[in-house]
PDB file of C-alpha atoms in Angstrom:
ATOM      1  CA  MET A   1      -0.174  -0.112   0.005  1.00 42.00           C
ATOM      2  CA  MET A   2       1.253   3.632  -0.752  1.00 41.00           C
ATOM      3  CA  LYS A   3       1.926   6.082   1.680  1.00 48.00           C
ATOM      4  CA  PRO A   4       0.128   9.165   1.198  1.00 47.00           C
ATOM      5  CA  SER A   5       3.136  11.182   1.293  1.00 48.00           C
ATOM      6  CA  GLU A   6       4.579   9.013  -1.900  1.00 47.00           C
ATOM      7  CA  ASN A   7       1.868  10.506  -4.402  1.00 48.00           C
ATOM      8  CA  CYS A   8       2.345  14.312  -3.009  1.00 50.00           C
ATOM      9  CA  LEU A   9       4.369  17.218  -4.202  1.00 48.00           C
ATOM     10  CA  GLN A  10       6.489  18.628  -2.397  1.00 54.00           C
ATOM     11  CA  LYS A  11       5.413  22.230  -1.600  1.00 55.00           C
ATOM     12  CA  GLY A  12       8.366  23.801  -3.927  1.00 59.00           C
ATOM     13  CA  GLU A  13       6.949  21.806  -7.135  1.00 63.00           C
ATOM     14  CA  LEU A  14       3.428  22.486  -6.580  1.00 60.00           C
ATOM     15  CA  ALA A  15       4.677  26.229  -6.696  1.00 66.00           C
ATOM     16  CA  ARG A  16       6.143  25.939  -9.501  1.00 80.00           C
ATOM     17  CA  LEU A  17       4.079  23.652 -11.473  1.00 89.00           C
ATOM     18  CA  LEU A  18       0.572  25.362 -10.897  1.00 93.00           C
ATOM     19  CA  PRO A  19       1.418  28.758 -11.907  1.00 95.00           C
ATOM     20  CA  GLN A  20       3.436  27.797 -14.964  1.00 92.00           C
ATOM     21  CA  ARG A  21       0.185  25.253 -16.312  1.00 92.00           C
ATOM     22  CA  LEU A  22      -2.632  28.017 -15.571  1.00 95.00           C
ATOM     23  CA  ARG A  23      -0.316  30.335 -17.771  1.00 95.00           C
ATOM     24  CA  ASN A  24       0.207  27.994 -20.157  1.00 91.00           C
ATOM     25  CA  LEU A  25      -3.282  26.985 -20.344  1.00 93.00           C
ATOM     26  CA  ARG A  26      -4.468  30.825 -20.343  1.00 95.00           C
ATOM     27  CA  ILE A  27      -2.205  31.682 -23.015  1.00 93.00           C
ATOM     28  CA  LEU A  28      -3.283  28.507 -25.401  1.00 90.00           C
ATOM     29  CA  TYR A  29      -7.508  29.202 -24.461  1.00 93.00           C
ATOM     30  CA  GLY A  30      -6.774  32.834 -25.966  1.00 95.00           C
ATOM     31  CA  VAL A  31      -7.897  34.748 -22.812  1.00 96.00           C
ATOM     32  CA  THR A  32      -6.817  37.232 -20.849  1.00 97.00           C
ATOM     33  CA  GLN A  33      -6.281  37.503 -17.323  1.00 97.00           C
ATOM     34  CA  ARG A  34      -9.271  39.740 -16.866  1.00 98.00           C
ATOM     35  CA  GLU A  35     -11.572  37.233 -18.686  1.00 98.00           C
ATOM     36  CA  ILE A  36     -10.831  34.167 -16.788  1.00 98.00           C
ATOM     37  CA  SER A  37     -10.484  35.964 -13.722  1.00 97.00           C
ATOM     38  CA  GLY A  38     -14.335  37.090 -14.778  1.00 97.00           C
ATOM     39  CA  VAL A  39     -15.123  33.302 -15.475  1.00 96.00           C
ATOM     40  CA  LEU A  40     -13.435  32.419 -11.992  1.00 97.00           C
ATOM     41  CA  ASN A  41     -15.538  34.981 -10.432  1.00 97.00           C
ATOM     42  CA  VAL A  42     -12.274  35.974  -8.833  1.00 98.00           C
ATOM     43  CA  SER A  43     -10.659  39.559  -9.255  1.00 98.00           C
ATOM     44  CA  ARG A  44      -7.829  39.753 -11.458  1.00 97.00           C
ATOM     45  CA  SER A  45      -5.180  40.973  -9.094  1.00 97.00           C
ATOM     46  CA  SER A  46      -6.265  37.273  -7.061  1.00 97.00           C
ATOM     47  CA  TYR A  47      -5.631  35.206 -10.594  1.00 97.00           C
ATOM     48  CA  THR A  48      -2.688  37.077 -11.179  1.00 97.00           C
ATOM     49  CA  TYR A  49      -1.504  36.131  -7.577  1.00 97.00           C
ATOM     50  CA  TYR A  50      -2.036  32.516  -9.077  1.00 96.00           C
ATOM     51  CA  GLU A  51      -0.079  32.772 -11.848  1.00 96.00           C
ATOM     52  CA  LEU A  52       2.903  33.947 -10.483  1.00 95.00           C
ATOM     53  CA  GLY A  53       2.557  31.961  -7.541  1.00 93.00           C
ATOM     54  CA  TYR A  54       2.290  33.927  -4.749  1.00 93.00           C
ATOM     55  CA  THR A  55      -1.124  32.195  -3.957  1.00 93.00           C
ATOM     56  CA  GLN A  56      -2.945  28.916  -4.536  1.00 92.00           C
ATOM     57  CA  PRO A  57      -6.751  29.168  -5.422  1.00 95.00           C
ATOM     58  CA  PRO A  58      -9.088  28.455  -2.991  1.00 95.00           C
ATOM     59  CA  LEU A  59     -10.890  24.737  -3.991  1.00 95.00           C
ATOM     60  CA  GLN A  60     -14.046  25.809  -5.427  1.00 96.00           C
ATOM     61  CA  VAL A  61     -11.451  27.943  -7.947  1.00 97.00           C
ATOM     62  CA  LEU A  62      -9.318  24.971  -8.520  1.00 95.00           C
ATOM     63  CA  CYS A  63     -12.720  23.193  -9.546  1.00 96.00           C
ATOM     64  CA  ALA A  64     -14.010  25.953 -11.414  1.00 97.00           C
ATOM     65  CA  MET A  65     -10.454  25.999 -13.244  1.00 97.00           C
ATOM     66  CA  VAL A  66     -10.626  22.072 -14.158  1.00 95.00           C
ATOM     67  CA  ALA A  67     -14.271  22.573 -15.664  1.00 95.00           C
ATOM     68  CA  TYR A  68     -13.186  25.668 -17.826  1.00 96.00           C
ATOM     69  CA  TYR A  69     -10.154  24.409 -19.052  1.00 93.00           C
ATOM     70  CA  HIS A  70     -11.090  20.587 -19.145  1.00 90.00           C
ATOM     71  CA  VAL A  71      -8.482  19.327 -17.324  1.00 91.00           C
ATOM     72  CA  THR A  72      -8.017  17.030 -14.209  1.00 90.00           C
ATOM     73  CA  VAL A  73      -6.981  18.459 -10.539  1.00 91.00           C
ATOM     74  CA  GLY A  74      -4.477  16.313 -11.015  1.00 88.00           C
ATOM     75  CA  TYR A  75      -2.920  17.901 -14.118  1.00 87.00           C
ATOM     76  CA  LEU A  76      -2.764  21.039 -12.499  1.00 90.00           C
ATOM     77  CA  LEU A  77      -1.328  20.224  -9.459  1.00 87.00           C
ATOM     78  CA  GLY A  78       1.209  18.002 -11.872  1.00 84.00           C
ATOM     79  CA  GLN A  79       0.610  14.838 -10.598  1.00 82.00           C
ATOM     80  CA  GLU A  80      -0.526  13.025 -13.720  1.00 76.00           C
ATOM     81  CA  PRO A  81      -0.020  13.842 -17.413  1.00 71.00           C
ATOM     82  CA  ILE A  82      -2.434  15.646 -19.789  1.00 68.00           C
ATOM     83  CA  ASN A  83      -5.289  13.432 -21.333  1.00 66.00           C
ATOM     84  CA  ARG A  84      -4.461  12.153 -24.525  1.00 62.00           C
ATOM     85  CA  GLU A  85      -8.159  13.496 -25.597  1.00 63.00           C
ATOM     86  CA  HIS A  86      -7.339  16.589 -24.580  1.00 61.00           C
ATOM     87  CA  ARG A  87      -7.549  19.582 -28.026  1.00 62.00           C
ATOM     88  CA  PHE A  88      -4.277  21.084 -26.706  1.00 61.00           C
ATOM     89  CA  TYR A  89      -2.630  17.311 -25.571  1.00 56.00           C
ATOM     90  CA  ASN A  90       0.415  17.963 -28.139  1.00 61.00           C
ATOM     91  CA  LEU A  91       1.769  21.497 -26.806  1.00 61.00           C
ATOM     92  CA  LEU A  92       1.138  20.205 -23.166  1.00 64.00           C
ATOM     93  CA  LYS A  93       2.474  17.112 -22.746  1.00 57.00           C
TER      94      LYS A  93
END
């Protein structure tokens, strides 16, 4: 049986991967920070902080990101690769 910590990212990895993946997805989807912050119902400055890694989005916002970008929480957190059927698979793998 796997220990809970074996599949978890270290705090530094999460702080690096989540902002990078959020920025990459936003750019691929062709939306501005202002547009995506409106979709997620957060301020633009809050979203900017997510992309810069200054803060991490709350669970409710993370779920909204997953729905908007058609990815999994595991992908956003760096725990799994992008789904092969995602429209930007070749760019995100």
